[in-house]
Amino acid sequence: PLTLGEVQMLVELFYLPYHHGPLAQHLLEHFRWLRANSLSVGVPATASDAHEGTQWHARAQSFQLLCAQTCRLHSRFVSSAGRALLYDLHPYLWDIRNMLLTTSAFVLWLGCQNNTAPILLGSDAEPWARRGGLFGELQALLPVGNSCDLFYHPPPLFPSSQLYVLRPLLPLDKVGVAWPVLPALMKHALLSCHPETDPALAGRLLGSFLSLSPEYTFVLEDEDGPCGYAAGALCAEGFLRQRDSSWLPALRHKYPQDLGAASSALGQEALLFFHAETPTVPLPVLRRFPSLVQLGTAPRVLDVGASRSLAICLLSALRANGSRGVFCQVSDADRQQLSFYSKLG
């Protein structure tokens, strides 16, 4: 059964319509402060601001601990609450869980930024577009703008106690200390195309983002490891130019077409995909939607809330650095990916 402390956490998250309990107040205070002071993070340290960076990371760690405790509360509640109480209260706790997955990952992303350019954290969403309570106040603090469809989804019919972790791709992932993460990300990039994994096709789908725009890559993990990803490029025009002029020719040299004769049917299809001409993005699209995004989750991720949190986190990161809009490239015959993006709104 739930402990007294867990019941107290639940009450404090939904205290009164216009008054938050202590836990919700701590979450809001931490997030407001971290958002307002994020410019001190990533700037080359001097004697005067080194302490500020240490303080920021300490508060970020406290905030992420509170978020993790709330996500565990959701999992424990699903496992132990009576059915009637579960179906009454689960939609509210599910919403908060998804929002805290996003905000925790966004704070971690802010701490990973190494650029000294101002991070734009303004939001132009209309007040009516936001919801009330803690969820609405956290939504208002995210720089995702008017992407309101992402925040409105019915809860799952069958609540799941699955625990998720959402985080940006970290420096340790890239230097090899956490090397299993990258092959797992490559594998999940294939899920919309094939049930099996081929390294060449995986490299084509996600490798360009990992190589050219790793700072906008996010990882979704469950108890079995990485189960989803969200990748983006802030300036799609420059990203696509660099991909086609240098990154793609290098990989075509690595995977020549004559390898197809000795490989499986899936390998031949992957090689054909690799050597096919990349579609040209019309200039009006690039002007109106300057950023490129790509998302995917494993078949075992049935909770649309986790996928939604991935999308919100990626859009928040792009928006924080000035993006006005995003687009994704999907084949009109790829019903699985079209359905995936449609469910996100």
Coordinates of C-alpha atoms in Angstrom, one line a residue:
P1 CA 0.0 0.0 0.0
L2 CA 0.9 3.7 -0.3
T3 CA 2.9 5.1 2.6
L4 CA 1.6 8.1 4.5
G5 CA 4.4 10.2 3.0
E6 CA 3.2 9.2 -0.5
V7 CA -0.4 10.1 0.3
Q8 CA 0.8 13.5 1.6
M9 CA 2.7 14.1 -1.7
L10 CA -0.4 13.3 -3.7
V11 CA -2.5 15.7 -1.6
E12 CA 0.2 18.5 -1.9
L13 CA 0.2 18.2 -5.7
F14 CA -3.5 18.9 -5.9
Y15 CA -4.1 21.0 -2.8
L16 CA -6.6 23.7 -3.7
P17 CA -7.5 25.2 -7.1
Y18 CA -5.6 28.4 -6.5
H19 CA -3.3 27.3 -3.7
H20 CA -0.5 24.8 -4.0
G21 CA 0.8 22.4 -1.3
P22 CA 4.4 22.5 -0.2
L23 CA 5.7 20.0 -2.7
A24 CA 4.1 21.8 -5.6
Q25 CA 5.4 25.1 -4.3
H26 CA 9.0 23.7 -4.2
L27 CA 8.7 22.4 -7.7
L28 CA 7.5 25.8 -9.0
E29 CA 10.1 27.8 -7.1
H30 CA 12.9 25.6 -8.2
F31 CA 11.8 25.6 -11.9
R32 CA 11.3 29.4 -11.9
W33 CA 14.7 30.1 -10.4
L34 CA 16.5 27.6 -12.7
R35 CA 14.8 29.1 -15.8
A36 CA 15.6 32.7 -14.7
N37 CA 19.2 31.9 -13.9
S38 CA 20.0 29.6 -16.8
L39 CA 22.3 32.1 -18.5
S40 CA 24.9 31.5 -15.8
V41 CA 25.2 27.9 -17.0
G42 CA 27.5 27.1 -19.9
V43 CA 29.2 30.5 -19.8
P44 CA 33.0 30.2 -19.3
A45 CA 33.5 30.3 -15.5
T46 CA 35.2 33.3 -13.9
A47 CA 36.0 33.9 -10.2
S48 CA 32.7 35.8 -9.8
D49 CA 30.3 33.4 -11.6
A50 CA 31.8 30.0 -10.7
H51 CA 29.7 29.9 -7.5
E52 CA 26.6 30.8 -9.5
G53 CA 27.1 27.7 -11.7
T54 CA 27.6 25.5 -8.7
Q55 CA 24.5 26.8 -7.1
W56 CA 22.5 26.3 -10.3
H57 CA 23.5 22.7 -10.6
A58 CA 22.7 22.0 -6.9
R59 CA 19.2 23.4 -7.3
A60 CA 18.8 21.5 -10.6
Q61 CA 19.7 18.3 -8.8
S62 CA 17.1 19.0 -6.1
F63 CA 14.5 19.8 -8.7
Q64 CA 15.2 16.6 -10.6
L65 CA 15.0 14.6 -7.3
L66 CA 11.5 16.0 -6.6
C67 CA 10.4 15.2 -10.2
A68 CA 11.7 11.6 -9.9
Q69 CA 9.9 11.2 -6.5
T70 CA 6.6 12.3 -8.2
C71 CA 7.1 9.9 -11.1
R72 CA 7.6 7.1 -8.6
L73 CA 4.5 8.2 -6.8
H74 CA 2.5 7.7 -10.1
S75 CA 4.0 4.2 -10.5
R76 CA 3.2 3.3 -6.9
F77 CA -0.3 4.7 -7.1
V78 CA -1.1 2.6 -10.2
S79 CA 0.2 -0.5 -8.5
S80 CA -1.5 -0.1 -5.1
A81 CA -4.6 2.1 -5.3
G82 CA -8.0 0.6 -5.4
R83 CA -9.6 0.4 -8.8
A84 CA -12.3 3.1 -8.1
L85 CA -9.8 5.5 -6.6
L86 CA -7.3 4.8 -9.4
Y87 CA -9.6 5.6 -12.2
D88 CA -10.8 8.8 -10.5
L89 CA -7.4 10.2 -9.7
H90 CA -5.1 8.7 -12.3
P91 CA -5.8 11.2 -15.1
Y92 CA -4.5 14.1 -12.9
L93 CA -1.4 12.2 -11.6
W94 CA -0.7 11.0 -15.2
D95 CA -0.7 14.6 -16.4
I96 CA 1.7 15.7 -13.7
R97 CA 4.0 12.8 -14.3
N98 CA 4.3 13.7 -18.0
M99 CA 4.8 17.3 -17.3
L100 CA 7.6 16.6 -14.8
L101 CA 9.3 14.2 -17.2
T102 CA 9.5 17.2 -19.6
T103 CA 10.5 19.9 -17.2
S104 CA 13.2 17.7 -15.6
A105 CA 14.7 16.8 -18.9
F106 CA 14.5 20.5 -20.0
V107 CA 16.4 21.6 -16.9
L108 CA 19.1 19.0 -17.5
W109 CA 19.3 20.2 -21.1
L110 CA 19.8 23.8 -19.9
G111 CA 22.7 22.6 -17.7
C112 CA 24.4 20.9 -20.7
Q113 CA 24.4 24.0 -22.9
N114 CA 27.9 25.3 -23.7
N115 CA 27.0 28.4 -25.8
T116 CA 27.1 31.9 -24.5
A117 CA 24.3 33.2 -26.7
P118 CA 21.2 34.4 -24.8
I119 CA 18.6 31.6 -24.3
L120 CA 15.2 32.9 -25.3
L121 CA 12.7 31.7 -22.8
G122 CA 9.7 33.9 -23.7
S123 CA 6.3 32.3 -24.3
D124 CA 3.5 33.7 -26.4
A125 CA 0.8 31.2 -25.6
E126 CA -2.6 32.8 -24.8
P127 CA -3.8 32.5 -21.2
W128 CA -6.8 30.5 -22.3
A129 CA -4.6 27.9 -23.9
R130 CA -3.2 26.8 -20.5
R131 CA -4.7 24.6 -17.9
G132 CA -5.1 25.3 -14.2
G133 CA -3.2 24.1 -11.2
L134 CA 0.4 23.0 -11.1
F135 CA 0.3 21.5 -14.6
G136 CA -0.8 24.9 -16.1
E137 CA 1.8 26.9 -14.2
L138 CA 4.6 24.5 -15.3
Q139 CA 3.3 24.7 -18.9
A140 CA 3.4 28.5 -18.8
L141 CA 7.1 28.3 -17.8
L142 CA 8.1 26.1 -20.8
P143 CA 9.1 28.0 -23.9
V144 CA 7.1 25.8 -26.2
G145 CA 4.8 28.7 -27.3
N146 CA 1.4 27.9 -28.8
S147 CA 1.9 24.2 -29.4
C148 CA -1.2 23.6 -27.2
D149 CA -2.3 20.4 -28.9
L150 CA 0.6 18.6 -27.3
F151 CA -0.9 19.3 -23.8
Y152 CA -4.3 17.8 -24.4
H153 CA -4.5 14.0 -24.6
P154 CA -6.9 11.6 -22.9
P155 CA -5.2 9.4 -20.3
P156 CA -4.7 5.7 -21.3
L157 CA -7.6 3.4 -20.8
F158 CA -5.4 0.9 -18.9
P159 CA -3.1 2.7 -16.5
S160 CA 0.5 1.5 -16.4
S161 CA 3.0 1.6 -13.6
Q162 CA 5.9 1.7 -16.0
L163 CA 8.6 4.1 -14.9
Y164 CA 10.2 6.4 -17.5
V165 CA 13.3 8.6 -17.6
L166 CA 13.6 11.4 -20.1
R167 CA 16.9 13.1 -20.6
P168 CA 19.1 14.8 -23.2
L169 CA 22.0 13.1 -24.8
L170 CA 24.8 13.6 -22.4
P171 CA 28.5 14.2 -23.0
L172 CA 29.2 10.7 -21.4
D173 CA 27.0 9.1 -24.1
K174 CA 29.3 10.5 -26.8
V175 CA 32.7 9.6 -25.3
G176 CA 31.8 6.0 -24.8
V177 CA 31.3 5.7 -21.1
A178 CA 27.6 5.0 -21.7
W179 CA 28.2 3.4 -25.1
P180 CA 25.1 1.1 -25.1
V181 CA 22.9 4.2 -25.4
L182 CA 23.9 5.1 -28.9
P183 CA 23.4 1.6 -30.5
A184 CA 20.0 1.5 -28.7
L185 CA 19.0 4.9 -30.2
M186 CA 20.1 3.7 -33.6
K187 CA 17.9 0.6 -33.2
H188 CA 14.8 2.6 -32.2
A189 CA 15.2 4.9 -35.2
L190 CA 14.3 1.9 -37.3
L191 CA 11.1 1.0 -35.6
S192 CA 8.9 2.9 -38.1
C193 CA 10.5 1.1 -41.0
H194 CA 11.5 -2.4 -40.0
P195 CA 11.0 -4.8 -37.1
E196 CA 14.7 -5.7 -37.2
T197 CA 17.8 -3.6 -37.0
D198 CA 20.3 -2.9 -39.7
P199 CA 23.2 -0.6 -38.9
A200 CA 23.3 1.2 -42.2
L201 CA 19.7 2.1 -42.2
A202 CA 19.9 3.2 -38.6
G203 CA 22.8 5.5 -39.4
R204 CA 20.8 7.1 -42.2
L205 CA 17.7 7.7 -40.0
L206 CA 19.4 9.1 -36.9
G207 CA 23.1 9.2 -37.4
S208 CA 23.1 12.6 -39.0
F209 CA 21.4 14.1 -35.9
L210 CA 23.8 12.4 -33.6
S211 CA 26.8 13.6 -35.6
L212 CA 25.7 17.1 -36.6
S213 CA 23.2 18.2 -34.0
P214 CA 23.6 16.1 -30.8
E215 CA 22.7 19.0 -28.5
Y216 CA 19.1 18.6 -29.6
T217 CA 18.8 14.9 -29.1
F218 CA 16.7 13.4 -26.2
V219 CA 16.5 9.9 -24.9
L220 CA 13.5 8.1 -23.4
E221 CA 14.3 5.2 -21.1
D222 CA 12.3 2.6 -19.2
E223 CA 13.4 -0.2 -17.0
D224 CA 14.7 -2.2 -20.0
G225 CA 16.8 0.6 -21.4
P226 CA 16.4 3.2 -24.1
C227 CA 12.9 3.0 -25.7
G228 CA 12.6 6.2 -27.7
Y229 CA 14.3 9.3 -29.0
A230 CA 13.6 12.8 -30.2
A231 CA 16.2 14.6 -32.4
G232 CA 16.2 18.0 -34.0
A233 CA 18.3 20.5 -35.9
L234 CA 17.9 24.2 -35.0
C235 CA 18.7 25.5 -38.5
A236 CA 17.4 22.8 -40.9
E237 CA 18.8 24.6 -44.0
G238 CA 22.4 24.4 -42.8
F239 CA 21.9 21.0 -41.3
L240 CA 20.6 19.5 -44.5
R241 CA 23.3 21.2 -46.6
Q242 CA 26.0 19.8 -44.3
R243 CA 24.4 16.3 -44.2
D244 CA 24.3 16.1 -48.0
S245 CA 27.7 17.6 -48.7
S246 CA 29.9 15.9 -46.2
W247 CA 28.2 13.5 -43.8
L248 CA 26.2 11.4 -46.3
P249 CA 29.0 11.0 -48.9
A250 CA 31.3 9.7 -46.1
L251 CA 28.7 7.1 -45.1
R252 CA 28.0 6.1 -48.7
H253 CA 31.8 5.4 -49.0
K254 CA 31.6 3.3 -45.8
Y255 CA 28.5 1.3 -47.1
P256 CA 29.1 1.0 -50.9
Q257 CA 26.2 -0.4 -53.0
D258 CA 28.1 -3.6 -53.9
L259 CA 27.7 -4.7 -50.3
G260 CA 24.1 -5.4 -51.1
A261 CA 24.8 -8.6 -53.1
A262 CA 26.2 -10.3 -50.0
S263 CA 23.7 -9.0 -47.5
S264 CA 20.1 -10.0 -46.5
A265 CA 17.0 -8.5 -48.1
L266 CA 16.8 -6.0 -45.3
G267 CA 20.4 -5.1 -45.8
Q268 CA 19.9 -4.5 -49.6
E269 CA 16.9 -2.3 -48.8
A270 CA 18.9 -0.4 -46.3
L271 CA 21.7 0.2 -48.9
L272 CA 19.2 1.3 -51.5
F273 CA 17.8 3.7 -49.0
F274 CA 21.3 5.0 -48.2
H275 CA 22.2 5.6 -51.8
A276 CA 18.9 7.1 -52.9
E277 CA 18.7 10.8 -53.6
T278 CA 17.5 12.8 -50.5
P279 CA 14.3 14.7 -51.1
T280 CA 14.6 18.5 -51.5
V281 CA 12.8 20.6 -48.9
P282 CA 11.1 23.6 -50.5
L283 CA 12.5 26.9 -49.6
P284 CA 9.2 28.3 -48.3
V285 CA 9.0 25.4 -45.8
L286 CA 12.5 26.2 -44.6
R287 CA 11.7 29.9 -44.2
R288 CA 8.4 29.3 -42.3
F289 CA 9.6 26.3 -40.3
P290 CA 13.3 26.6 -39.9
S291 CA 13.9 23.6 -37.7
L292 CA 13.8 19.9 -38.5
V293 CA 12.6 17.2 -36.0
Q294 CA 12.4 13.5 -35.9
L295 CA 10.9 11.3 -33.1
G296 CA 10.3 7.6 -32.6
T297 CA 9.5 5.1 -29.8
A298 CA 9.7 1.4 -29.4
P299 CA 6.5 -0.7 -29.8
R300 CA 6.5 -1.4 -26.1
V301 CA 5.9 2.3 -25.3
L302 CA 2.1 2.3 -25.3
D303 CA 1.8 5.4 -23.2
V304 CA 1.2 8.4 -25.5
G305 CA 2.1 10.6 -22.5
A306 CA 5.8 9.5 -22.7
S307 CA 5.9 10.3 -26.4
R308 CA 4.2 13.6 -25.9
S309 CA 6.8 14.5 -23.2
L310 CA 9.6 13.7 -25.7
A311 CA 8.0 16.1 -28.3
I312 CA 7.4 18.9 -25.8
C313 CA 11.0 18.7 -24.5
L314 CA 12.5 18.9 -28.0
L315 CA 10.2 21.7 -29.1
S316 CA 11.0 23.6 -25.8
A317 CA 14.8 23.3 -26.5
L318 CA 14.5 24.5 -30.1
R319 CA 12.2 27.3 -29.1
A320 CA 14.5 28.4 -26.2
N321 CA 17.2 29.1 -28.9
G322 CA 14.9 31.1 -31.1
S323 CA 13.2 28.6 -33.5
R324 CA 9.8 29.8 -34.9
G325 CA 8.6 26.5 -36.2
V326 CA 9.5 22.9 -37.0
F327 CA 8.7 20.3 -39.7
C328 CA 9.4 16.6 -40.1
Q329 CA 10.1 14.5 -43.1
V330 CA 7.7 11.5 -43.4
S331 CA 6.9 9.3 -46.4
D332 CA 3.3 9.5 -47.4
A333 CA 3.3 5.7 -47.5
D334 CA 4.6 5.3 -43.9
R335 CA 1.3 4.9 -42.1
Q336 CA 3.0 4.0 -38.8
Q337 CA 4.9 7.3 -38.6
L338 CA 2.0 9.3 -39.8
S339 CA -0.2 7.8 -37.1
F340 CA 2.6 8.4 -34.5
Y341 CA 2.8 12.1 -35.3
S342 CA -0.9 12.5 -35.6
K343 CA -1.4 11.1 -32.1
L344 CA 0.9 13.8 -30.8
G345 CA -1.3 16.5 -32.3

